[in-house]
Short mmCIF file of C-alpha atoms in Angstrom, two decimals:
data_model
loop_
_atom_site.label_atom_id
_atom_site.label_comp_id
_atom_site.label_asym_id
_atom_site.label_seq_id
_atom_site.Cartn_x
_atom_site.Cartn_y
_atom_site.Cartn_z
CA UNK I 147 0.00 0.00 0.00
CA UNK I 148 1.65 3.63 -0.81
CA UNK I 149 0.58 6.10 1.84
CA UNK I 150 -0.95 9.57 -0.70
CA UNK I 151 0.39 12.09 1.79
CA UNK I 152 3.93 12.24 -0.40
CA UNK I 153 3.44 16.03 -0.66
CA UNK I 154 5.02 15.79 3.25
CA UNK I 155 8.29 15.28 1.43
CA UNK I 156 9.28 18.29 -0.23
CA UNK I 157 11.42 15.63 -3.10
CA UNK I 158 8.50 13.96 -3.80
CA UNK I 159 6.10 17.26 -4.13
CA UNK I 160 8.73 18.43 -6.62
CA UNK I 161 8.24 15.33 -8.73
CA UNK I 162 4.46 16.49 -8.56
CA UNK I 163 4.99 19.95 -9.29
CA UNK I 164 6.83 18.44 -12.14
CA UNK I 165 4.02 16.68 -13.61
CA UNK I 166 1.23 19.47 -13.34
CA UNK I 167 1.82 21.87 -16.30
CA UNK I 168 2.21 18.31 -18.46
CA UNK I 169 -1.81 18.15 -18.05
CA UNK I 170 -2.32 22.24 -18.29
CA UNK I 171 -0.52 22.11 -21.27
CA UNK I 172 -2.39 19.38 -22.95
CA UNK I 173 -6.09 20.74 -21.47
CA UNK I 174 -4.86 24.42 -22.45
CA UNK I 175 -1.93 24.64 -25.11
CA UNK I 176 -1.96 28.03 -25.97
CA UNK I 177 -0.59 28.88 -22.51
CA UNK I 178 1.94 25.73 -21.81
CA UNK I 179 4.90 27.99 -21.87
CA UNK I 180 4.07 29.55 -18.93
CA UNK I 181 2.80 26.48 -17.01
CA UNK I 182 6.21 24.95 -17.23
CA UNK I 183 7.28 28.48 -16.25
CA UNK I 184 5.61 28.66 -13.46
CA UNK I 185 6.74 25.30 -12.48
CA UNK I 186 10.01 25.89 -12.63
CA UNK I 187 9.74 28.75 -10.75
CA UNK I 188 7.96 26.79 -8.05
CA UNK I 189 10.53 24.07 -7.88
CA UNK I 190 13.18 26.49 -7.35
CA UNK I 191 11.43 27.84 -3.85
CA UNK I 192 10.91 24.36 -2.89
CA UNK I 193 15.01 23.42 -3.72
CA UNK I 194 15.63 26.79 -1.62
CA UNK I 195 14.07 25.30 1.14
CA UNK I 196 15.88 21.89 0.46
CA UNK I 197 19.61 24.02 0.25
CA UNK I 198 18.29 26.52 3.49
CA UNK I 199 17.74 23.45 5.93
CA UNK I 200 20.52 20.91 4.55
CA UNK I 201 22.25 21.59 7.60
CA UNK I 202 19.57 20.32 9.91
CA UNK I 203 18.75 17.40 7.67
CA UNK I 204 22.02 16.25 8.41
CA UNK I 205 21.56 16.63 12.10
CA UNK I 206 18.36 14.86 12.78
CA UNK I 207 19.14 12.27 9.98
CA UNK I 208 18.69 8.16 11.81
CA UNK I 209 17.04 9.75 14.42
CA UNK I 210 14.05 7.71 16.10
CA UNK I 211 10.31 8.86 16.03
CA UNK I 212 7.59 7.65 17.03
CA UNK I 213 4.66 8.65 15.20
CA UNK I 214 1.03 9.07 15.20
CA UNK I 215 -0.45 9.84 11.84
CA UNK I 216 -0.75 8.65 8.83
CA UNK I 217 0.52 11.82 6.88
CA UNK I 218 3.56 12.02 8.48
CA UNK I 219 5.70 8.76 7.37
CA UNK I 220 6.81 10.74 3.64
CA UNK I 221 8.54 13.36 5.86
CA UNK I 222 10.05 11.36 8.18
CA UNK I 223 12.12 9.49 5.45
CA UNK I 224 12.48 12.80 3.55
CA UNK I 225 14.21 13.80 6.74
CA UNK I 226 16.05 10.22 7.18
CA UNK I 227 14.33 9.66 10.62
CA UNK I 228 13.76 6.19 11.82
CA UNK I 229 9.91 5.89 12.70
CA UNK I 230 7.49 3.68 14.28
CA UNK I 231 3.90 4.95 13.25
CA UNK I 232 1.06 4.60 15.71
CA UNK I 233 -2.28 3.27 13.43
CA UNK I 234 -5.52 5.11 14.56
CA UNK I 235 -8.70 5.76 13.14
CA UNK I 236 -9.03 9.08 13.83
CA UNK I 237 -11.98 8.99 16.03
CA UNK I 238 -9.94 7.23 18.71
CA UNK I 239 -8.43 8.95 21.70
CA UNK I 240 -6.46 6.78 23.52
CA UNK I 241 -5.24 3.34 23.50
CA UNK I 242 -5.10 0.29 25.43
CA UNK I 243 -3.08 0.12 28.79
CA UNK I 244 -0.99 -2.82 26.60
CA UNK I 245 -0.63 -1.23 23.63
CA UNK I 246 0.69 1.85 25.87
CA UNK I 247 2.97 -0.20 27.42
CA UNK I 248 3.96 -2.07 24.32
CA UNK I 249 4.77 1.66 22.88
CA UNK I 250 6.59 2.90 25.92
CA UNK I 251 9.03 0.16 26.05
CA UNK I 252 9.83 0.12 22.34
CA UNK I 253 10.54 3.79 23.10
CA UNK I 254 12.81 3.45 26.20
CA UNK I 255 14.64 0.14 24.18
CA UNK I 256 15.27 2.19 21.14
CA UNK I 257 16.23 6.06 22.89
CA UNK I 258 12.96 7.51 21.61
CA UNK I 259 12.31 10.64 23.09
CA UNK I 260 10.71 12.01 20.36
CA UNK I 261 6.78 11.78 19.10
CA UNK I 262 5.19 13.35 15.81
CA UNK I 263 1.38 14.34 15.55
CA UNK I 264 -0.18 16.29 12.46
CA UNK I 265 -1.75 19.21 13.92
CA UNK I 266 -4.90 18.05 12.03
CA UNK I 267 -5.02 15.13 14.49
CA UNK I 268 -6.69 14.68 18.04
CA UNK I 269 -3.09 15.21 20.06
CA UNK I 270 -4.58 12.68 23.30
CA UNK I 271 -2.83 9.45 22.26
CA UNK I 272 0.71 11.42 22.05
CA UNK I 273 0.18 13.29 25.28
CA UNK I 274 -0.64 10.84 27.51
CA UNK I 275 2.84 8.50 25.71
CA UNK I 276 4.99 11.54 26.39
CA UNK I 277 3.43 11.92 29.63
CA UNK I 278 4.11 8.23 31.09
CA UNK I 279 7.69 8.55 28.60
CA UNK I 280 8.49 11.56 29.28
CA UNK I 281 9.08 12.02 25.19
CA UNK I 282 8.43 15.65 23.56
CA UNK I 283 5.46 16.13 21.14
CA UNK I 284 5.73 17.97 18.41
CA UNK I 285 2.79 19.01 16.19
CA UNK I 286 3.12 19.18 12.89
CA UNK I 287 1.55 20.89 10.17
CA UNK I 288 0.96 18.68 7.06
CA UNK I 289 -0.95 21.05 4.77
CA UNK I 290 -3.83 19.15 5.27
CA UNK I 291 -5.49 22.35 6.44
CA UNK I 292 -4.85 25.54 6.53
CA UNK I 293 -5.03 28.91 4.06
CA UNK I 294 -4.48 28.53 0.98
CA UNK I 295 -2.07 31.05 -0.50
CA UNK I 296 0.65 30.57 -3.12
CA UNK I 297 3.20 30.10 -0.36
CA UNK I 298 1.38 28.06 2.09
CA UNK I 299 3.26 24.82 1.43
CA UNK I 300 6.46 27.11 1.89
CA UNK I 301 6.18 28.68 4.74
CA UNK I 302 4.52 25.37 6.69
CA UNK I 303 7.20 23.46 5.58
CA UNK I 304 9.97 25.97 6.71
CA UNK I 305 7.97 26.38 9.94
CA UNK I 306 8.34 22.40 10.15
CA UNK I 307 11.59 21.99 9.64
CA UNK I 308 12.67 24.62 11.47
CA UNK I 309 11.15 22.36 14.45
CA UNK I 310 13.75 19.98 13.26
CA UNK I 311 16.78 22.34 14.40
CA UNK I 312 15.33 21.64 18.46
CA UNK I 313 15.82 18.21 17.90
CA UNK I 314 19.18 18.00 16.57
#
C-alpha cells in the first residue's frame, strides 16, 4: 500500500509539481509555456528550502520517532528519521493500557524521546505516551489544512523543519 500524503516530502512534491503543467498544457496549449514556467519557478522555492535546511537534515538524519499519523511517514524518510507509526482511526483517543505499554518500552529500548502528531489530528494518544515517557510532542503541520495562499506549502514546511533544528 503507498501512503498519498507524499506532498510531506518536499522531493516527492517536486516530482508532482513536475508533472502538473504536463496536463495544463495538454487541457490548455496556448498557454503551456508559462505552465512549465511557473513550475520551474515553483521548484526552485521548494530546492531553496531543500539548500536553506541541509544543515539540519544532516543533524536529525537516523534519528528515532515515534509517530502518530498517517501523513507524516513521507517526511520522516524525507528527513532520514527512523519511525514507528502509531495506526488510529481518527476517532480514537487513547489506547489500550498494553498497547501503551507495548509503545513505551519500544521507546525506552530504542532512545525515543521524540513523538510526531499532524496538527490536524486529536493530540490525546501522544500526550498521555509523552506523559508516562516523558518524550516531547511535536505538532506538525501537514498542509492538510490551513489557508491557501501561493506560499502556504512554503512557509509550513519551513515552519516544520525549522522544528527539526530543536531536535538535533
Amino acid at each position: 500500500e503507498v501512503n498519498g500524503h507524499v506532498w510531506t516530502s518536499p522531493d516527492d512534491y517536486i516530482i508532482e509539481i513536475a508533472e502538473v503543467p504536463e496536463g495544463l498544457a495538454q487541457a490548455d496549449p496556448e498557454h503551456a509555456d508559462q505552465y512549465l514556467a511557473n513550475a520551474d519557478e515553483y521548484i526552485g522555492k521548494v530546492d531553496d528550502l531543500l539548500v536553506t535546511n541541509a544543515d539540519c537534515m544532516l543533524a536529525v538524519r537516523g534519528m528515532s520517532v515515534l509517530v502518530i499519523d498517517e501523513t507524516l511517514p513521507s517526511f520522516c524518510e524525507w528527513l532520514g528519521l527512523e519511525y514507528e507509526m502509531v495506526e488510529t482511526d481518527h476517532e480514537q483517543s487513547a489506547l489500550s493500557a498494553g498497547d501503551n505499554a507495548d509503545i513505551i518500552d519500544w521507546m525506552n529500548t530504542n532512545g525515543v524521546s521524540v513523538i510526531f502528531v499532524s496538527a490536524d489530528s486529536d493530540t490525546a494518544i501522544a500526550d498521555a505516551i509523552a506523559s508516562e515517557s516523558g518524550a516531547t510532542v511535536y505538532v506538525m503541520n501537514t498542509c492538510m489544512t490551513g489557508e491557501v495562499t501561493s506560499d502556504a506549502y512554503l512557509e509550513q514546511m519551513y515552519s516544520e523543519v525549522s522544528q527539526m533544528y530543536r531536535l538535533g
